[in-house]
Structures are given as structure tokens and as C-alpha cells.
Coordinates of C-alpha atoms and ligand atoms in Angstrom, one line a residue:
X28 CA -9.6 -109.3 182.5
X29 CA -9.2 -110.4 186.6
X30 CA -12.2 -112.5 187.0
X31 CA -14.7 -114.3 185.1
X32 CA -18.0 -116.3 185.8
X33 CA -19.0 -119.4 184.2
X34 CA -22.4 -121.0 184.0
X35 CA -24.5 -123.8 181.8
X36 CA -27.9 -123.0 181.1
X37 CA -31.2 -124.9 179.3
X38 CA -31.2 -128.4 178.6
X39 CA -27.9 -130.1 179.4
X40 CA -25.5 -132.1 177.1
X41 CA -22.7 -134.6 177.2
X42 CA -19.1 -132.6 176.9
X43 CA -20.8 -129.7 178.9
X44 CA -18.6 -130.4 181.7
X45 CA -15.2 -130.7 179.6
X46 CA -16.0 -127.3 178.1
X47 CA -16.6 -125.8 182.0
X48 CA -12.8 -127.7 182.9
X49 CA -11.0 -126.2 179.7
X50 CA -12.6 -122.7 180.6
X51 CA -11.6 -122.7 184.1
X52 CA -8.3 -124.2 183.6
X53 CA -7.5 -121.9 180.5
X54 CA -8.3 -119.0 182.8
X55 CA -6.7 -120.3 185.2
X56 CA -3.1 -120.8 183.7
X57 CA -3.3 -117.2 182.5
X58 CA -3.9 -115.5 186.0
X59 CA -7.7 -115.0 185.8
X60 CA -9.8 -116.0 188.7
X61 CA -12.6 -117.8 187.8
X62 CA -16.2 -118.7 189.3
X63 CA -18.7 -121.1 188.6
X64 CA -22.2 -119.9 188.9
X65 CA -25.1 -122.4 190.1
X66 CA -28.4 -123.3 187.9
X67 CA -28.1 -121.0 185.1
X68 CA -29.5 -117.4 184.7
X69 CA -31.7 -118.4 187.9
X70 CA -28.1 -119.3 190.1
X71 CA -26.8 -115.7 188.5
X72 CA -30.3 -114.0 189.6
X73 CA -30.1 -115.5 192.9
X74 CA -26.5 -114.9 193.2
X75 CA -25.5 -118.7 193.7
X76 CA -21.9 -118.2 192.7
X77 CA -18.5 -120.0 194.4
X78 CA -15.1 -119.6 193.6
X79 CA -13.6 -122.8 191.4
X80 CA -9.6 -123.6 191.4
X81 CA -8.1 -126.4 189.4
X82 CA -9.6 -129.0 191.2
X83 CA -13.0 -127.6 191.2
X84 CA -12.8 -129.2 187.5
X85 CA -10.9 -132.8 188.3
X86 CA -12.5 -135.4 187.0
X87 CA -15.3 -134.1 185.0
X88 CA -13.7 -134.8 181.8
X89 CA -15.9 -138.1 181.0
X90 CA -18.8 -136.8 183.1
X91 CA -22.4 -136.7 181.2
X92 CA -24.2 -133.8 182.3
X93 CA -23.1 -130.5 184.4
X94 CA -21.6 -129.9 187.5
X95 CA -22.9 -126.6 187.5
X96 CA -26.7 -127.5 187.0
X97 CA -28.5 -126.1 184.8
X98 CA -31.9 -124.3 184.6
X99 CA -34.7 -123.1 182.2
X100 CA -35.3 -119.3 183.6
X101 CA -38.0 -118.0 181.2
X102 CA -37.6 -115.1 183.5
X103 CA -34.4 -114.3 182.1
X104 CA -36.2 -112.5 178.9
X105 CA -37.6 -109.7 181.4
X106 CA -35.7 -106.9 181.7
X107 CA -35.6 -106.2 185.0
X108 CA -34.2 -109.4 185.4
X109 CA -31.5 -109.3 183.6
X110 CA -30.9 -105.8 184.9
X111 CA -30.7 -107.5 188.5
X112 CA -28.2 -110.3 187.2
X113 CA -26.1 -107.8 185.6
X114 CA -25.7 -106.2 189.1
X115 CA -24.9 -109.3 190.7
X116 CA -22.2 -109.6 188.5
X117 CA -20.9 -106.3 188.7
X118 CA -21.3 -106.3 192.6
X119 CA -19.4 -109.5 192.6
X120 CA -16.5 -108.2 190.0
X121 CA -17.1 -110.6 187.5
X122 CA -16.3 -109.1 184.1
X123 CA -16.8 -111.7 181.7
X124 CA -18.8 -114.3 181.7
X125 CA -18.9 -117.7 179.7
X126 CA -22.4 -119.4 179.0
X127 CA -22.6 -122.8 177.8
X128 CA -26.3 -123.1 175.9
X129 CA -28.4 -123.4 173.2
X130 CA -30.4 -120.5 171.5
X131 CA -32.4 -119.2 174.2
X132 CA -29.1 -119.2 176.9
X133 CA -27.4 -116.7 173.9
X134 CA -30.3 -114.8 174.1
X135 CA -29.9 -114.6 177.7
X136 CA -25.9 -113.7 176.8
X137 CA -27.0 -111.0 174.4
X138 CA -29.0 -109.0 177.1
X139 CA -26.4 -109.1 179.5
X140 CA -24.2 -108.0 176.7
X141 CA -26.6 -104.8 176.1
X142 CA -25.8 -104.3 179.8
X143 CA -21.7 -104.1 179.4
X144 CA -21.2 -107.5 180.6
X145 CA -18.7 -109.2 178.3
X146 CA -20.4 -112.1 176.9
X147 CA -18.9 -115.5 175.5
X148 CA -21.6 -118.4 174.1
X149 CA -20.4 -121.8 174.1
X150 CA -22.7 -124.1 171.9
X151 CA -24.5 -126.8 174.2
X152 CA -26.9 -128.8 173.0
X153 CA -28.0 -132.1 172.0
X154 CA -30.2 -130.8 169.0
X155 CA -27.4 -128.9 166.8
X156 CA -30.3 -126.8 166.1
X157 CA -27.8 -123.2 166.1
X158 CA -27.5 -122.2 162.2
X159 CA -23.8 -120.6 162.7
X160 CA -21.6 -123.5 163.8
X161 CA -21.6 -127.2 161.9
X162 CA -22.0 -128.8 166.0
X163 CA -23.0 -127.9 168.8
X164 CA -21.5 -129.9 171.7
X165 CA -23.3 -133.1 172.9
X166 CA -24.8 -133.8 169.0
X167 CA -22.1 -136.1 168.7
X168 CA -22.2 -138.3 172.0
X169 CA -26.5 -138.2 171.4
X170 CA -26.2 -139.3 167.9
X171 CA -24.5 -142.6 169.2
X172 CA -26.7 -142.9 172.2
X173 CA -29.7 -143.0 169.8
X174 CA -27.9 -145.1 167.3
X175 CA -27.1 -147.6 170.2
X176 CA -30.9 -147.7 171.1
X177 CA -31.4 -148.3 167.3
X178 CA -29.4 -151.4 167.3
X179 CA -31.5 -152.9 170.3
X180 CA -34.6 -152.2 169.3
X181 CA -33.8 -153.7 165.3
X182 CA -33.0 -156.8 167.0
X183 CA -36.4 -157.5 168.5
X184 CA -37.9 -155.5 166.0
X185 CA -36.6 -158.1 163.4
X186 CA -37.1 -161.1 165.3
X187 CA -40.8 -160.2 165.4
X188 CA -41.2 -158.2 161.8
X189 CA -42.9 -155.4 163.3
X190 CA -42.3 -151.7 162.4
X191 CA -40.6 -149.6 165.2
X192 CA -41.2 -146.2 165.5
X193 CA -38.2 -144.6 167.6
X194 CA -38.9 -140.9 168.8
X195 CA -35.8 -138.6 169.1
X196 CA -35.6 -135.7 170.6
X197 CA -35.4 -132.2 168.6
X198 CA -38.0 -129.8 168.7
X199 CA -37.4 -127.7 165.6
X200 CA -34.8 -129.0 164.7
X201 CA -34.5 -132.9 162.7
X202 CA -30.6 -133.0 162.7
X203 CA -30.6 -135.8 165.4
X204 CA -33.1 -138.0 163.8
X205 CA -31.4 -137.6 160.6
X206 CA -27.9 -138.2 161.0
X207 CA -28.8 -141.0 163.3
X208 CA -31.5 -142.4 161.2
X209 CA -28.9 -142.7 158.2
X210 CA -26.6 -143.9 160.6
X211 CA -29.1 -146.6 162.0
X212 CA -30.3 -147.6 158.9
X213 CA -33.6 -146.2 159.0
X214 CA -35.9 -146.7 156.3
X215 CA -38.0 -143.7 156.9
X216 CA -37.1 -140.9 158.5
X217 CA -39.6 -138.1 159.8
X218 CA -38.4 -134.4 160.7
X219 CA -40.0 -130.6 161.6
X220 CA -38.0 -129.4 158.3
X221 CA -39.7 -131.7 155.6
X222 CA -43.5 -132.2 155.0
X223 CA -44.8 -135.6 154.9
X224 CA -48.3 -136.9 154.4
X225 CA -49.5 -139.8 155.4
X226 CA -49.3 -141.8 152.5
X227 CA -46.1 -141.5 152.0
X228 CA -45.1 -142.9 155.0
X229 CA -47.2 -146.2 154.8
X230 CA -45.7 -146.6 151.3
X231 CA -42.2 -146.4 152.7
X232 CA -43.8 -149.4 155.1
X233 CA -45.6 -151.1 152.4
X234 CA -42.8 -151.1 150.4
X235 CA -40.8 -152.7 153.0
X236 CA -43.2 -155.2 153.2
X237 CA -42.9 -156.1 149.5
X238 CA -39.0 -156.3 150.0
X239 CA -39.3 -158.6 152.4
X240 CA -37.6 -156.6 154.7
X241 CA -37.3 -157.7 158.1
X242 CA -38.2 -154.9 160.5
X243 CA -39.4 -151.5 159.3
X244 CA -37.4 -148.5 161.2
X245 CA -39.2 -145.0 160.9
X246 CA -36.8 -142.8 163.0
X247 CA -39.0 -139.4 164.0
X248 CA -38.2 -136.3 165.4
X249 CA -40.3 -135.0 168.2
X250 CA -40.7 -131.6 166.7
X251 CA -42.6 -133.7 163.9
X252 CA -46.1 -134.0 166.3
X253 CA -47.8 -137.3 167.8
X254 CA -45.9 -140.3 167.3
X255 CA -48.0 -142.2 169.0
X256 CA -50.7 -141.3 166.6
X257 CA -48.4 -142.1 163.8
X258 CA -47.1 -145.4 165.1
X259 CA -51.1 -146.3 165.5
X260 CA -51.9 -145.2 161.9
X261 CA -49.4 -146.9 160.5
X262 CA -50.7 -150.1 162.4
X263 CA -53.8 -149.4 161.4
X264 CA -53.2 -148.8 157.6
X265 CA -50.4 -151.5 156.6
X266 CA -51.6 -154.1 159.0
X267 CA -48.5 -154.6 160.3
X268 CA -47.4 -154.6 164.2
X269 CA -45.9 -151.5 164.7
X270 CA -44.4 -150.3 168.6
X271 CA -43.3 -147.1 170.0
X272 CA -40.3 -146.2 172.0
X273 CA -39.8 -142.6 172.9
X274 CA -35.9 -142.4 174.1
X275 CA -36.6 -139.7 175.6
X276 CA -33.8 -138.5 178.0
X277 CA -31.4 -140.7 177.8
X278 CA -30.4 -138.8 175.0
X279 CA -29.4 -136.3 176.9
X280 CA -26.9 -138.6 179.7
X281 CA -24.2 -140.4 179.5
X282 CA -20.3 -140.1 178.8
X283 CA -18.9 -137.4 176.1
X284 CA -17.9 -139.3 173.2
X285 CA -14.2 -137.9 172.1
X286 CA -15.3 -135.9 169.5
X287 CA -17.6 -133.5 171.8
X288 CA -14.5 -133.5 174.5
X289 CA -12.2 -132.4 172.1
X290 CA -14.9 -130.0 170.7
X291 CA -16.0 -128.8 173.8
X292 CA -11.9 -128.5 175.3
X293 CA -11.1 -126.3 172.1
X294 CA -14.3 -123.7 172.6
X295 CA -13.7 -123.9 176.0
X296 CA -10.1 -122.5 175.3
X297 CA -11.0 -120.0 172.6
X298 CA -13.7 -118.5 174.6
X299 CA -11.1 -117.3 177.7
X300 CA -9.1 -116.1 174.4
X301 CA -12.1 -113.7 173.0
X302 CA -12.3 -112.3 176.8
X303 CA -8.6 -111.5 177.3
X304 CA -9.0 -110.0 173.9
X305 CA -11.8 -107.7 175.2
X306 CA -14.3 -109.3 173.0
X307 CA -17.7 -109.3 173.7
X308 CA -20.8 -110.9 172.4
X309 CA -19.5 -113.7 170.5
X310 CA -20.5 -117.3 170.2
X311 CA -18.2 -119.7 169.2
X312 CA -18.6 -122.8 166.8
X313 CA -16.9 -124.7 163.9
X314 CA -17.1 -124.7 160.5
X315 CA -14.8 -127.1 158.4
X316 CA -13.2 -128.5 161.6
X317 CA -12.3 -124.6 162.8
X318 CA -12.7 -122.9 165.4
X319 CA -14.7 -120.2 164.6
X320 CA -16.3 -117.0 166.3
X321 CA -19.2 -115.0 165.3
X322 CA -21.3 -111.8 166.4
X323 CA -24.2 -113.4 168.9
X324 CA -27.1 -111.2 167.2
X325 CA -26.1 -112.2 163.7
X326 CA -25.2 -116.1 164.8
X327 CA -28.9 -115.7 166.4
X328 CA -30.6 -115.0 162.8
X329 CA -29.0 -117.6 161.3
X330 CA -31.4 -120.4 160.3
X331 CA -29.8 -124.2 160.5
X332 CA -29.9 -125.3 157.0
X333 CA -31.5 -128.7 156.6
X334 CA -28.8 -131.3 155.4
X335 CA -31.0 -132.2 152.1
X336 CA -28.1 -134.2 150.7
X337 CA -27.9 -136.3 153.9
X338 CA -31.3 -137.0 153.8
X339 CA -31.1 -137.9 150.2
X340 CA -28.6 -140.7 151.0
X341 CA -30.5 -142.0 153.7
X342 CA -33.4 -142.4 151.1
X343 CA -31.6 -143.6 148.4
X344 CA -29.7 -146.2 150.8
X345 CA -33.0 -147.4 151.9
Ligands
F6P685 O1 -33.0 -128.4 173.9 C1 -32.6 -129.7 174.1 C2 -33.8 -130.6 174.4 O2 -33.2 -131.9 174.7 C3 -34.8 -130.8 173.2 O3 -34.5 -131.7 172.2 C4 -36.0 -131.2 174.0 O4 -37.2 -130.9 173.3 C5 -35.9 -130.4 175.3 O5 -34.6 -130.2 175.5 C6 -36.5 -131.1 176.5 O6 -36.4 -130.3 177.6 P1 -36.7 -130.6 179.1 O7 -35.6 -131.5 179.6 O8 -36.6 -129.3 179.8 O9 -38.0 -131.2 179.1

């Protein structure tokens, strides 16, 4: 293997960047000219690629987001698309190519596999949401962003005994408003994995109430539907003063925490490995602290289980 491209595609995620520095330095220290490719599958389409040395990558360690921009290219699922980014690459010598992603950027990785590119997937994204690995990188830095917000907003929630309703991101997937729900101390906690009705959730409320409990916290996923509508209802029903905040993306800035640095520094590393082994359409995760590698079709149909234990604990702790 002489050269290989890198690029970061979808939504970003915190520890994106360390993952691009330990590819482009691993590469780097084993003779293997690297370069970094612009906005995703649209940059690679468009052929916005540059050469990146050691420096290209200084200082990016801590940094939130990606310094190669990132895209949602739709497009990509076309054939004749991908059929024109595979050229690119080929016209440009690139043999291997690392994409940092969630789902939809492996599928992306998949084609260009079908197309004898060699292939890589590094796991980016905020919402954990890839059945294969335990994290995805950026969970871990988001889970304490939202858990930070929680904190804030229990403190004025309390002080006025209203019910706050905290939408998280995560479209199918309710990882993030779990693990930070338990973490935050939610009393309710609202997810695309588990039906609800109504009624349950205004007893959770109403049963807060009886405790005396100072502030009510229902933690929701926005994959779940209208907050807003569920925040009003609850007003509505239990009587009590309920607000909405939406965090939004703010979930998706901000510094790596250590855990997604060191994650995203060791897949970083193992996916230069795969290539200089001639592997080809893998993704990489971790299972049980390990690094781990796995077929990209199979990783594709595997369906994250739903942490029903977790979400037990977060009930029974309530
Ligand atoms: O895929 C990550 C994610 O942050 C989802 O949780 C969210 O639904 C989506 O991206 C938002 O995407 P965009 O920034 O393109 O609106």
C-alpha cells in the first residue's frame, strides 16, 4: 500500500479529528503517503483532495469537530456516483481509503468496496447507534455534554418545581438519552426502542409529585416524536409547569473527552493496519475494551441491542 485517502462524512463528532491524526500519522511512520479528502463523499466526487504530512494533523488532538468537513451526499447511494468517486480515486492513486462515519458513510464505504477500492470504516457518531461495536466515537464526549446541560437545567428546574423536558439527539437510536438520563438522574426517560403511552409518563410525573420531589426530569430522545407536544401534555395533564429545552447541536461540539481520543487514536491505528494487510471492507469497533474488526456488510445488519438492563437501573433508581 503507497497512498491512502482519508475523509469524515455525515454528522460530525468529538474525537473525529484524533482518529484523522492517528491515521495520518500511523501511515505516515510506515512510509505511506496519505491525503485528506474535503467534505465527505461530495469532496471525493468533486475531487477536493490535498496531500497532509505530520503537521497537517498538529494540534487537532483536543479539537471538537473535523478538519476535513464533513457532508451529507445523499447522492453517494447512486451508482454512477460512486462509480465517478471510484475513478477519482484511482486517477489520483489512492488505494485505500479510511472513512470516519456512521451507518450511511459505511454504506457509502461498501460501494466503493464493490468497486476494488479498499475500504476501512471508522465509527463516528454521537448516537452509538452501529449494532457491531459497544462505541462509536464522540458517544462518550456527548454523553457528558448532555449530562452537563442536565445539571444546569435541574438547578432552575428545582428552584422553581417545574418538570423539564430535555430533548437529545438520536434518531433511531435512544442510547444517548439513556446512558445520560441514568447518568443525570432522570426520572423518566423516553426512547425510539421502548413504547410508552401517555399515561405512563404523567404517572412517572404524578408520582414525583407525591414524593415530593423537587424537579421532575423526563430525558427524550428525538427519534421518540414531538417533544414539544409531550412537554405541553404533560403541562396540561399533571398541572404542573413543565419547560422545554432541545440541546440540539451542542451535542455534537466541543472538546473529545479522553476516552473518545484514546478510542478514536487506537481505530485510527488499527485501521492503517487492516490496509497494509490488504484488507478490505472492514469496520472497526470495540467489544469488551478491544479492538475489534468486522465484515462492513455483516456489521451493517447488525441491529444495536437496546441496553434493557441499563434502562432498568435507571427506573428502579428513580
Ligand atoms: O447522526 C448524528 C445526528 O447528530 C443525529 O443524532 C441527528 O438526528 C442528526 O445527526 C442531525 O443531523 P444534521 O446536523 O444534519 O441536522
Amino acid at each position: 500500500m503507497k497512498k491512502i485517502g482519508i475523509l469524515t462524512s455525515g454528522g460530525d463528532a468529538p474525537g473525529m479529528n484524533a482518529a484523522i491524526r492517528a491515521v495520518v500519522r500511523t501511515a505516515l511512520v510506515n512510509n505511506i503517503e496519505v491525503v485528506g479528502i474535503h467534505k465527505g463523499y461530495l469532496g471525493l466526487h468533486e475531487g477536493e483532495i490535498f496531500p497532509m504530512d505530520r503537521s497537517s494533523v498538529s494540534d487537532i488532538i483536543q479539537k471538537g469537530g473535523t478538519i476535513l468537513k464533513t457532508a451529507r451526499f445523499p447522492e453517494f447511494a447512486q451508482p454512477e456516483v460512486r462509480e465517478k468517486a471510484a475513478q477519482v480515486l484511482k486517477i489520483y492513486g489512492i488505494e485505500g481509503l479510511v472513512v470516519i462515519g456512521g451507518d450511511g458513510s459505511f454504506r457509502g464505504a461498501k460501494g466503493l468496496a464493490e468497486l476494488g477500492i479498499k475500504t476501512i470504516g471508522i465509527p463516528g457518531t454521537i448516537d452509538n447507534d452501529l449494532g457491531y461495536t459497544d462505541r462509536t466515537i464522540g458517544f462518550d464526549t456527548a454523553q457528558n455534554t448532555v449530562i452537563d446541560a442536565i445539571n444546569k437545567i435541574r438547578d432552575t428546574s428545582s428552584s422553581h418545581q417545574r418538570v423539564s423536558v430535555v430533548e437529545v439527539m438520536g434518531r433511531d437510536c435512544g442510547d444517548l438519552a439513556l446512558y445520560a438520563g441514568l447518568a443525570g438522574g432522570a426520572t423518566t426517560i423516553l426512547v425510539p426502542e421502548k413504547k410508552f403511552t401517555k399515561e405512563e409518563i404523567i404517572k412517572t410525573v404524578m408520582d414525583g409529585k407525591r414524593q415530593k420531589k423537587h424537579h421532575n426530569l423526563v430525558v427524550i430522545a428525538e427519534g421518540v416524536g414531538n417533544s414539544d407536544e409531550i412537554a405541553k401534555e404533560i403541562e396540561e395533564i399533571s398541572g404542573i409547569e413543565t419547560r422545554l429545552t432541545v440541546l440540539g447541536h451542542i451535542q455534537r461540539g466541543g472538546a473529545p473527552s479522553a476516552y473518545d481520543r484514546i478510542l478514536a487514536s487506537r481505530m485510527g491505528h488499527r485501521a492503517v493496519e487492516l490496509l497494509m494487510e490488504g484488507k478490505s471492507a472492514r469496520v472497526i469497533g470495540t467489544v469488551k475494551g478491544e479492538i475489534v474488526d468486522y465484515d462492513i456488510h455483516e456489521a451493517l445488519t447488525i441491529k444495536r441491542p437496546f441496553n434493557e438492563k441499563l434502562y432498568q437501573i435507571a427506573m428502579d433508581l428513580v
